Coordinates of C-alpha atoms in Angstrom, one line a residue:
M22 CA -79.2 9.6 -43.5
A23 CA -79.3 6.0 -44.6
N24 CA -79.1 3.4 -41.7
K25 CA -75.4 2.9 -40.6
M26 CA -76.0 -0.6 -39.2
V27 CA -77.1 -1.7 -42.8
F28 CA -74.4 0.6 -44.9
G29 CA -71.3 0.2 -43.1
S30 CA -67.9 2.1 -43.6
A31 CA -65.6 0.7 -46.2
P32 CA -63.0 -1.7 -45.0
Q33 CA -60.0 0.2 -43.7
V34 CA -57.2 -2.5 -43.1
R35 CA -55.6 -5.5 -44.7
N36 CA -55.8 -8.9 -43.3
H37 CA -53.1 -11.4 -43.0
A38 CA -53.7 -12.6 -46.6
G39 CA -53.5 -8.9 -47.9
G40 CA -57.3 -8.5 -48.6
K41 CA -59.1 -5.4 -47.5
S42 CA -61.1 -6.1 -44.2
H43 CA -62.1 -4.8 -41.2
R44 CA -60.4 -4.9 -37.7
K45 CA -62.3 -6.2 -34.7
S46 CA -62.3 -4.2 -31.5
S47 CA -59.8 -5.0 -28.6
E48 CA -62.7 -7.1 -26.7
E49 CA -63.5 -9.0 -30.0
I50 CA -59.9 -9.8 -30.6
L51 CA -59.3 -11.1 -27.0
A52 CA -62.4 -13.1 -27.2
C53 CA -61.3 -14.6 -30.4
L54 CA -57.9 -15.3 -29.1
A55 CA -59.1 -16.8 -25.8
S56 CA -61.3 -19.2 -27.8
T57 CA -59.1 -20.4 -30.6
G58 CA -55.5 -19.3 -29.8
T59 CA -52.7 -21.9 -29.0
F60 CA -49.5 -20.1 -29.5
N61 CA -48.8 -22.2 -32.4
D62 CA -47.9 -20.9 -36.0
T63 CA -51.3 -20.8 -38.0
F64 CA -51.4 -20.5 -42.0
Y65 CA -51.4 -16.7 -41.7
A66 CA -49.7 -15.9 -38.4
S67 CA -47.3 -17.3 -36.0
G68 CA -47.4 -17.8 -32.2
R69 CA -45.6 -14.6 -31.6
D70 CA -48.0 -12.8 -33.3
Q71 CA -50.9 -14.0 -31.2
L72 CA -49.0 -13.1 -27.9
D73 CA -48.3 -9.5 -29.3
L74 CA -51.8 -9.1 -30.2
I75 CA -52.9 -10.1 -26.5
H76 CA -50.4 -7.7 -25.2
E77 CA -51.6 -4.7 -27.4
H78 CA -55.2 -5.2 -26.8
A79 CA -54.9 -6.3 -23.2
Q80 CA -54.0 -2.5 -22.5
H81 CA -57.5 -1.6 -23.7
V82 CA -59.4 -3.6 -21.3
D83 CA -59.7 -3.5 -17.5
D84 CA -58.8 -6.5 -14.7
E85 CA -62.6 -7.4 -14.7
F86 CA -62.7 -8.3 -18.2
L87 CA -59.5 -10.0 -18.2
A88 CA -60.5 -12.0 -15.5
K89 CA -63.7 -13.0 -17.0
L90 CA -61.7 -13.8 -20.3
A91 CA -59.6 -16.1 -18.4
L92 CA -62.6 -18.1 -16.8
Y93 CA -64.5 -17.9 -20.3
S94 CA -61.4 -19.4 -22.0
R95 CA -60.8 -22.2 -19.4
H96 CA -64.5 -23.2 -18.5
S97 CA -66.3 -22.3 -21.6
A98 CA -63.8 -22.8 -24.7
F99 CA -61.7 -25.5 -23.0
M100 CA -58.5 -23.8 -23.7
K101 CA -55.0 -24.3 -21.7
D102 CA -52.6 -21.9 -22.5
M103 CA -55.0 -18.8 -23.0
P104 CA -56.3 -19.0 -19.6
A105 CA -52.8 -19.6 -18.1
L106 CA -51.5 -16.5 -19.7
F107 CA -54.5 -14.3 -18.7
C108 CA -54.0 -15.6 -15.1
A109 CA -50.4 -14.9 -15.2
M110 CA -51.0 -11.3 -16.6
L111 CA -53.5 -10.8 -13.7
I112 CA -50.7 -11.7 -11.3
A113 CA -48.5 -9.3 -12.9
R114 CA -51.0 -6.4 -12.7
Q115 CA -51.4 -7.2 -9.0
S116 CA -55.0 -7.5 -9.7
Q117 CA -57.6 -8.1 -7.0
Y118 CA -59.1 -10.9 -9.2
A119 CA -55.7 -12.9 -9.5
E120 CA -56.1 -15.4 -6.7
H121 CA -59.5 -16.3 -7.4
V122 CA -58.9 -16.8 -11.1
F123 CA -55.7 -18.9 -10.0
E124 CA -58.1 -21.2 -8.0
S125 CA -60.6 -21.5 -10.8
V126 CA -58.3 -21.7 -14.0
I127 CA -55.4 -23.6 -12.5
D128 CA -57.1 -26.7 -11.9
N129 CA -54.8 -29.5 -12.6
A130 CA -51.1 -30.1 -12.8
R131 CA -50.7 -29.5 -16.5
M132 CA -52.5 -25.8 -15.9
L133 CA -49.9 -25.3 -13.1
R134 CA -46.9 -25.9 -15.3
N135 CA -48.3 -23.8 -18.1
F136 CA -48.9 -20.9 -15.9
V137 CA -45.2 -21.2 -14.4
Q138 CA -43.9 -21.4 -17.9
M139 CA -45.8 -18.2 -18.7
I140 CA -44.2 -16.2 -15.8
R141 CA -40.8 -17.6 -16.4
S142 CA -40.6 -16.8 -19.9
G143 CA -41.0 -13.2 -19.2
A144 CA -44.1 -13.0 -21.5
V145 CA -45.9 -10.9 -18.9
G146 CA -43.1 -8.7 -17.8
R147 CA -41.2 -10.5 -15.2
K148 CA -39.3 -13.8 -14.9
S149 CA -39.6 -14.9 -11.2
L150 CA -42.6 -15.9 -9.6
G151 CA -42.6 -13.4 -6.7
S152 CA -44.2 -14.1 -3.2
R153 CA -47.8 -13.9 -4.4
A154 CA -47.6 -16.4 -7.2
K155 CA -45.1 -18.6 -5.2
R156 CA -47.5 -18.8 -2.2
L157 CA -50.6 -19.9 -4.8
V158 CA -48.2 -22.4 -6.3
K159 CA -47.0 -23.5 -3.0
N160 CA -50.5 -24.2 -1.7
F161 CA -51.7 -25.9 -5.0
I162 CA -48.7 -28.3 -4.5
G163 CA -49.6 -28.8 -1.0
N164 CA -53.3 -29.6 -1.5
M165 CA -52.6 -32.3 -4.2
G166 CA -53.2 -35.9 -3.1
D167 CA -50.3 -38.2 -3.1
Y168 CA -51.7 -39.9 -6.1
A169 CA -52.2 -36.6 -8.1
L170 CA -48.9 -35.5 -7.3
W171 CA -47.1 -38.6 -8.6
Q172 CA -49.3 -38.2 -11.8
A173 CA -48.2 -34.7 -12.2
S174 CA -44.6 -35.8 -12.1
I175 CA -45.2 -36.8 -15.7
G176 CA -44.2 -33.8 -18.2
N177 CA -41.8 -31.1 -19.2
D178 CA -41.1 -27.7 -19.8
P179 CA -41.3 -27.1 -17.1
S180 CA -41.5 -30.4 -15.2
L181 CA -43.0 -30.8 -11.6
V182 CA -39.6 -31.1 -10.2
D183 CA -38.8 -27.4 -11.7
V184 CA -41.9 -25.9 -10.2
I185 CA -41.2 -27.5 -6.8
K186 CA -37.6 -26.0 -6.9
L187 CA -39.1 -22.9 -7.8
A188 CA -42.0 -23.0 -5.0
H189 CA -40.5 -24.8 -2.2
P190 CA -43.6 -26.6 -0.6
K191 CA -43.2 -27.5 2.9
A192 CA -44.0 -31.1 3.7
K193 CA -46.5 -31.8 6.3
D194 CA -45.1 -34.9 7.5
E195 CA -42.0 -37.5 6.8
R196 CA -44.2 -39.5 4.5
R197 CA -44.9 -36.4 2.2
N198 CA -41.4 -35.2 2.6
A199 CA -40.2 -38.5 1.3
L200 CA -42.7 -38.4 -1.6
Y201 CA -41.2 -34.9 -2.6
G202 CA -38.0 -36.3 -2.4
Y203 CA -39.0 -39.4 -4.6
I204 CA -40.4 -37.0 -7.3
M205 CA -37.3 -35.0 -7.1
G206 CA -35.0 -38.1 -7.8
R207 CA -33.6 -38.3 -4.4
P208 CA -32.8 -41.5 -2.3
V209 CA -35.4 -42.0 0.1
D210 CA -37.0 -44.7 2.4
V211 CA -39.5 -46.5 0.0
A212 CA -41.4 -47.7 3.2
L213 CA -42.5 -44.0 3.7
L214 CA -43.8 -43.9 0.0
P215 CA -47.6 -44.7 -0.7
D216 CA -48.5 -48.3 -1.4
F217 CA -49.0 -47.7 -5.2
I218 CA -45.8 -46.3 -5.5
Q219 CA -44.2 -49.3 -3.6
Q220 CA -46.1 -51.7 -5.9
Y221 CA -44.8 -49.8 -8.9
E222 CA -41.2 -49.6 -7.9
A223 CA -41.5 -53.3 -6.7
F224 CA -42.5 -54.3 -10.4
V225 CA -40.1 -52.0 -12.2
N226 CA -37.1 -53.3 -10.1
G227 CA -38.2 -57.0 -10.8
N228 CA -39.0 -57.6 -6.9
S229 CA -42.7 -58.4 -7.7
R230 CA -44.5 -60.0 -10.5
E231 CA -47.9 -58.2 -9.7
A232 CA -48.3 -55.5 -12.3
P233 CA -49.2 -51.9 -11.0
L234 CA -52.5 -51.6 -12.9
N235 CA -53.6 -48.7 -10.8
A236 CA -50.2 -46.6 -11.9
P237 CA -50.7 -43.4 -14.1
F238 CA -51.4 -44.5 -17.8
Q239 CA -48.0 -42.7 -19.2
K240 CA -46.0 -44.9 -16.7
L241 CA -48.0 -48.0 -17.9
T242 CA -47.0 -47.5 -21.3
G243 CA -43.3 -48.4 -20.6
L244 CA -43.8 -51.4 -18.8
P245 CA -43.7 -55.0 -19.9
L246 CA -47.4 -55.9 -19.5
T247 CA -49.0 -58.8 -21.1
T248 CA -52.4 -58.7 -23.3
K249 CA -54.2 -59.9 -20.2
E250 CA -53.1 -57.2 -18.2
W251 CA -53.6 -54.5 -20.6
T252 CA -57.3 -56.2 -20.8
Q253 CA -57.8 -55.5 -17.1
I254 CA -56.6 -51.9 -17.7
A255 CA -59.2 -51.2 -20.4
V256 CA -61.9 -52.9 -18.0
N257 CA -61.0 -50.5 -15.4
S258 CA -60.8 -47.5 -17.7
K259 CA -63.0 -44.3 -17.3
W260 CA -64.7 -42.7 -20.5
Q261 CA -62.0 -40.1 -21.1
M262 CA -59.2 -42.6 -20.7
A263 CA -60.8 -45.0 -23.1
R264 CA -61.5 -42.4 -25.6
M265 CA -57.8 -41.4 -25.5
N266 CA -56.0 -44.6 -25.6
L267 CA -57.9 -46.8 -28.3
N268 CA -54.8 -47.3 -30.1
T269 CA -52.9 -48.4 -27.2
F270 CA -55.4 -50.8 -26.3
N271 CA -55.4 -52.1 -29.9
R272 CA -51.8 -52.3 -30.0
H273 CA -51.6 -54.5 -27.0
G274 CA -54.4 -57.1 -28.3
V275 CA -57.3 -55.9 -26.1
F276 CA -59.4 -55.6 -29.3
E277 CA -58.7 -59.3 -30.3
D278 CA -61.4 -60.5 -27.8
P279 CA -64.9 -59.4 -29.1
A280 CA -66.2 -59.2 -25.7
M281 CA -63.7 -56.3 -25.0
V282 CA -64.6 -54.5 -28.3
R283 CA -68.3 -54.6 -27.1
L284 CA -67.6 -53.5 -23.8
I285 CA -65.5 -50.6 -24.8
A286 CA -67.8 -49.5 -27.7
D287 CA -70.7 -49.6 -25.2
R288 CA -68.8 -47.4 -22.9
L289 CA -68.1 -45.0 -25.5
Q290 CA -71.5 -44.3 -26.8
D291 CA -73.2 -44.5 -23.4
R292 CA -75.4 -41.4 -22.9
E293 CA -74.6 -41.2 -19.0
N294 CA -70.7 -41.4 -19.6
I295 CA -70.7 -38.7 -22.5
I296 CA -72.7 -36.2 -20.3
S297 CA -70.6 -37.1 -17.0
A298 CA -67.4 -36.4 -18.9
R299 CA -68.6 -33.2 -20.3
A300 CA -67.5 -34.7 -23.7
F301 CA -68.0 -32.0 -26.5
P302 CA -68.0 -32.9 -30.5
Y303 CA -64.3 -31.7 -31.1
Q304 CA -62.9 -34.2 -28.6
L305 CA -64.9 -37.0 -30.3
M306 CA -63.9 -35.8 -33.9
T307 CA -60.3 -35.8 -32.7
A308 CA -60.7 -39.4 -31.2
A309 CA -62.3 -40.5 -34.8
L310 CA -59.5 -39.0 -36.8
N311 CA -56.7 -40.5 -34.7
V312 CA -57.7 -43.9 -34.4
N313 CA -55.6 -46.3 -36.5
E314 CA -57.2 -48.0 -39.5
D315 CA -57.1 -51.4 -37.9
I316 CA -59.4 -50.3 -34.8
P317 CA -62.6 -52.4 -35.2
H318 CA -65.4 -50.9 -37.0
Q319 CA -67.7 -51.3 -33.8
I320 CA -65.3 -48.8 -32.0
R321 CA -65.4 -46.4 -34.9
G322 CA -69.3 -46.4 -34.9
A323 CA -69.4 -46.0 -31.2
L324 CA -67.2 -42.6 -31.6
E325 CA -70.0 -41.6 -34.2
K326 CA -72.8 -42.4 -32.1
A327 CA -70.8 -40.7 -29.1
M328 CA -70.6 -37.4 -31.3
E329 CA -74.2 -37.5 -32.3
I330 CA -75.2 -37.6 -28.6
S331 CA -72.7 -34.7 -27.5
L332 CA -74.3 -32.2 -30.2
E333 CA -77.5 -32.5 -28.6
N334 CA -77.3 -28.9 -27.5
T335 CA -76.7 -27.8 -31.1
P336 CA -79.5 -25.1 -31.6
E337 CA -82.8 -25.6 -33.5
I338 CA -82.7 -22.5 -35.6
Q339 CA -86.3 -21.1 -36.7
G340 CA -86.5 -19.9 -40.3
R341 CA -84.8 -20.9 -43.4
T342 CA -81.0 -21.6 -42.7
L343 CA -77.9 -21.5 -45.0
V344 CA -74.6 -23.0 -43.6
A345 CA -71.5 -22.0 -45.7
V346 CA -68.1 -23.7 -45.0
D347 CA -64.9 -22.5 -46.2
V348 CA -62.9 -25.3 -48.1
S349 CA -60.0 -23.1 -49.2
G350 CA -56.4 -24.2 -49.2
S351 CA -55.5 -22.4 -45.8
M352 CA -58.1 -24.6 -44.1
G353 CA -56.1 -27.7 -44.5
S354 CA -53.9 -26.4 -41.7
P355 CA -54.0 -28.0 -38.0
V356 CA -56.5 -26.2 -36.2
T357 CA -54.4 -25.8 -33.1
G358 CA -51.4 -24.5 -35.4
R359 CA -48.1 -26.2 -36.5
Q360 CA -46.2 -27.4 -33.4
Q361 CA -42.5 -28.1 -33.1
T362 CA -43.1 -31.9 -32.4
K363 CA -46.2 -33.6 -33.9
S364 CA -49.2 -31.2 -35.0
S365 CA -52.7 -32.2 -34.5
N366 CA -54.2 -34.2 -37.2
V367 CA -57.3 -32.3 -37.0
T368 CA -57.5 -29.4 -39.5
C369 CA -59.3 -26.2 -39.8
L370 CA -61.7 -27.7 -42.3
D371 CA -62.3 -30.8 -39.9
A372 CA -63.5 -28.2 -37.2
A373 CA -65.3 -26.3 -39.8
A374 CA -67.0 -29.2 -41.4
L375 CA -68.1 -30.5 -37.8
I376 CA -69.7 -27.1 -36.9
G377 CA -71.4 -27.1 -40.3
A378 CA -72.6 -30.8 -40.3
A379 CA -73.9 -30.4 -36.9
I380 CA -76.0 -27.4 -37.7
R381 CA -77.2 -29.2 -40.8
R382 CA -77.9 -32.4 -38.6
K383 CA -80.1 -30.5 -36.0
N384 CA -81.7 -28.3 -38.7
K385 CA -82.5 -30.9 -41.6
D386 CA -83.8 -28.2 -44.0
A387 CA -80.9 -26.1 -43.9
M388 CA -78.9 -25.6 -47.2
I389 CA -75.0 -26.3 -47.3
L390 CA -72.5 -24.6 -49.3
T391 CA -68.9 -25.0 -49.6
F392 CA -67.0 -22.0 -51.0
D393 CA -63.4 -21.0 -51.9
Y394 CA -63.1 -18.9 -55.0
T395 CA -66.7 -19.6 -55.7
A396 CA -69.7 -21.1 -53.8
R397 CA -71.6 -24.1 -54.7
E398 CA -74.5 -26.1 -52.9
L399 CA -73.5 -29.2 -51.3
K400 CA -76.3 -32.0 -51.3
V401 CA -76.6 -34.2 -48.6
H402 CA -79.3 -36.7 -47.5
R403 CA -81.8 -35.2 -45.3
D404 CA -80.9 -38.0 -42.6
A405 CA -77.4 -38.0 -43.0
E406 CA -75.2 -38.2 -39.8
V407 CA -72.7 -35.9 -38.8
M408 CA -69.6 -37.7 -39.9
T409 CA -71.2 -38.5 -43.3
I410 CA -71.9 -34.7 -43.7
A411 CA -68.3 -33.5 -42.6
T412 CA -66.7 -36.3 -44.9
K413 CA -68.6 -34.8 -47.8
I414 CA -67.7 -31.2 -46.9
K415 CA -63.9 -32.2 -46.4
Q416 CA -63.7 -33.5 -50.0
K417 CA -63.9 -30.0 -51.5
L418 CA -60.6 -28.8 -50.1
G419 CA -58.8 -26.4 -52.4
G420 CA -58.7 -22.9 -53.6
G421 CA -58.4 -19.4 -52.6
T422 CA -60.8 -17.4 -50.1
N423 CA -63.5 -15.6 -51.2
C424 CA -66.4 -15.0 -48.3
G425 CA -68.4 -12.6 -50.7
S426 CA -69.1 -15.6 -53.2
V427 CA -71.6 -17.0 -50.5
V428 CA -73.8 -14.1 -50.5
Q429 CA -73.3 -13.6 -54.6
Y430 CA -74.4 -17.1 -54.8
L431 CA -77.6 -16.0 -52.9
L432 CA -78.3 -13.1 -54.8
D433 CA -77.5 -15.0 -58.4
N434 CA -79.8 -17.6 -57.5
N435 CA -82.5 -15.4 -55.7
I436 CA -82.4 -17.7 -52.6
G437 CA -83.7 -16.0 -49.5
V438 CA -82.7 -17.1 -46.2
E439 CA -83.2 -15.7 -42.6
N440 CA -80.0 -17.1 -41.3
L441 CA -76.7 -17.2 -43.0
I442 CA -74.0 -19.0 -41.1
M443 CA -70.4 -18.9 -42.2
V444 CA -67.4 -20.9 -41.0
S445 CA -64.1 -19.9 -42.1
D446 CA -60.8 -18.5 -41.3
N447 CA -62.1 -15.2 -42.7
E448 CA -59.0 -14.5 -44.8
S449 CA -60.8 -13.4 -47.8
W450 CA -58.7 -12.1 -50.7
A451 CA -59.8 -14.0 -54.1
D452 CA -62.2 -11.5 -55.1
G453 CA -59.5 -9.2 -56.4
W454 CA -57.9 -8.6 -53.0
N455 CA -61.0 -6.6 -52.0
S456 CA -63.5 -8.0 -49.7
K457 CA -67.0 -7.4 -51.1
L458 CA -68.6 -9.3 -48.2
S459 CA -69.9 -6.3 -46.6
E460 CA -71.4 -4.5 -49.9
L461 CA -72.9 -7.7 -51.1
W462 CA -74.6 -8.2 -47.7
A463 CA -75.9 -4.6 -48.1
R464 CA -77.5 -5.3 -51.3
Y465 CA -78.9 -8.7 -49.8
K466 CA -80.3 -6.9 -46.8
K467 CA -82.4 -4.7 -49.3
L468 CA -84.2 -7.8 -50.5
H469 CA -84.4 -9.7 -47.3
P470 CA -84.5 -7.1 -44.5
K471 CA -84.9 -9.9 -41.9
A472 CA -81.7 -11.9 -42.8
R473 CA -79.1 -12.2 -40.1
M474 CA -75.5 -13.3 -40.5
I475 CA -73.1 -15.4 -38.4
N476 CA -69.2 -15.3 -39.2
C477 CA -67.5 -18.1 -37.0
D478 CA -63.7 -18.0 -36.8
I479 CA -61.9 -21.2 -36.2
T480 CA -58.4 -19.4 -36.2
P481 CA -57.1 -16.7 -34.0
N482 CA -57.8 -13.5 -36.1
E483 CA -58.1 -10.0 -35.5
Y484 CA -59.8 -9.2 -38.8
S485 CA -63.4 -9.9 -40.2
E486 CA -65.1 -9.7 -43.4
T487 CA -67.9 -7.8 -42.2
S488 CA -68.3 -4.6 -40.2
N489 CA -69.9 -4.6 -36.7
R490 CA -73.4 -4.7 -37.2
A491 CA -76.7 -5.3 -35.4
D492 CA -77.6 -7.9 -37.9
T493 CA -74.1 -9.8 -37.7
L494 CA -72.6 -11.9 -35.1
R495 CA -68.8 -12.4 -35.0
V496 CA -67.9 -15.5 -33.1
A497 CA -64.8 -17.5 -32.6
G498 CA -63.9 -21.1 -31.3
F499 CA -64.6 -24.6 -32.0
S500 CA -66.0 -26.0 -28.7
D501 CA -70.0 -26.3 -28.3
E502 CA -69.7 -22.9 -26.7
V503 CA -70.2 -21.6 -30.3
F504 CA -73.5 -23.0 -30.5
N505 CA -74.6 -21.3 -27.3
V506 CA -73.4 -18.0 -28.6
M507 CA -75.1 -18.6 -32.0
A508 CA -78.3 -19.7 -30.4
S509 CA -78.4 -16.6 -28.1
F510 CA -77.8 -14.2 -31.1
L511 CA -80.4 -15.8 -33.2
G512 CA -82.9 -15.5 -30.3
G513 CA -82.3 -11.9 -30.3
G514 CA -79.7 -12.0 -27.5
S515 CA -76.1 -11.3 -27.2
N516 CA -72.7 -11.7 -28.9
Q517 CA -69.6 -13.5 -27.7
V518 CA -68.2 -10.3 -25.9
D519 CA -71.4 -10.1 -24.0
A520 CA -71.2 -13.8 -23.0
I521 CA -67.9 -13.2 -21.7
K522 CA -69.1 -10.1 -19.7
K523 CA -71.7 -12.3 -18.1
V524 CA -69.2 -14.7 -16.5
E525 CA -69.5 -14.5 -12.7
I526 CA -65.8 -14.2 -11.3
F527 CA -66.8 -15.5 -7.9
G528 CA -68.6 -18.4 -9.3
K529 CA -66.1 -21.3 -9.5
K530 CA -67.2 -24.2 -11.9
D531 CA -65.4 -27.7 -12.3
V532 CA -63.9 -28.5 -15.5
D533 CA -62.5 -31.7 -17.1
E534 CA -59.5 -31.8 -18.7
V535 CA -59.5 -31.5 -22.5
E536 CA -56.8 -33.0 -24.7

């Protein structure tokens, strides 16, 4: 009998675009959603579809896998909504892992509000917190510092006020009780409030001319501050704050001073700052795409330099490598889905181009193909930087999706590679509504038996254009964890589900907030 790992069975299902495809296992589907899902509408599926998929496939995994999935989603894929939902599901299941996962995953006020929202929505089968979740939420609020609690009062749906009303945290003394009252909007003795809030209130009420420069950034934006005061805020800003507020600094005249341009540019591209901030390439691409056109070129250059530094863990791949990036029309959609308010400026193609460019940058002999209906080679200079490569890739947007065209190109041009990496939403249909990728790959493997293929999904997708084979990796996401999984597979190791199963449930990690 022929090797089943080479000659897999024919596709059995239709993908979202109507093309024939393969459905992933429950563990793979959950891994993909944990790494890419945002509950916003994508080009092919709605946020509700993502929730339904999770409910359908979570029934087929045990609490241990669900707990590891939550930790992986937060600490490796840097997601927010998905880990909060998995945590809420563990609470609803009354799992032995629920409390530890809560303590590790719900690591800031934004995550706390997400968790409460998930439960109150009824998405996990209940609309009340219950005694266990209420105790966890109450302890979280009680353990927050005064400044952190004040900062957490920014945000809605639910607001911190809503959460406090639900959990009823008990104040340890009259000063803390005054702070709770202040946040709840009740009249309190201002003298009992922390000094930083007293300073803020005095400035807001016109009783002081000293600007509260240590107030949370979101509160500062609504104050009548001078350029001098905004300059001082910029001088004091940490790396993440500087990255996220470049347009604000520019709007308030901070960058009219060449010395401030140099200071912020140096801060952004400082290796130590980048490493300590645990920055990853997607964050920096987001910053680069969101800065206004009148931002000084030194700042733009610093972001590109920072991106180069953040890509240092991109794997160096042994053997001839080809990276193929999907540039079909659906790749022009926001990578985090269409939102009710403003959607992300970062598209699926931006994320895919970044992954492709990063691999090409680290592996200078690698070929690059772009594909839609057909595939074609993209010529780039050997020493081209990441953003230069990514920009060239993005210029090719348009057309339908034919994943098989990549392997067809290799066959037609008699090109032998050991590693084929395809970055796509994997919604192939343009080859006559019938995915031929598996068939073409089987033909290619006869000619090049050592070849391996990686299919990287950057959207939440339960389908794949390839069957589950030993020579093929199916990985999802757009954080640098994708590179780790790729490197492990190409080194003869594991896949993404294996990486999740290796997560230590009782080994808490620190995580920085990712915007």
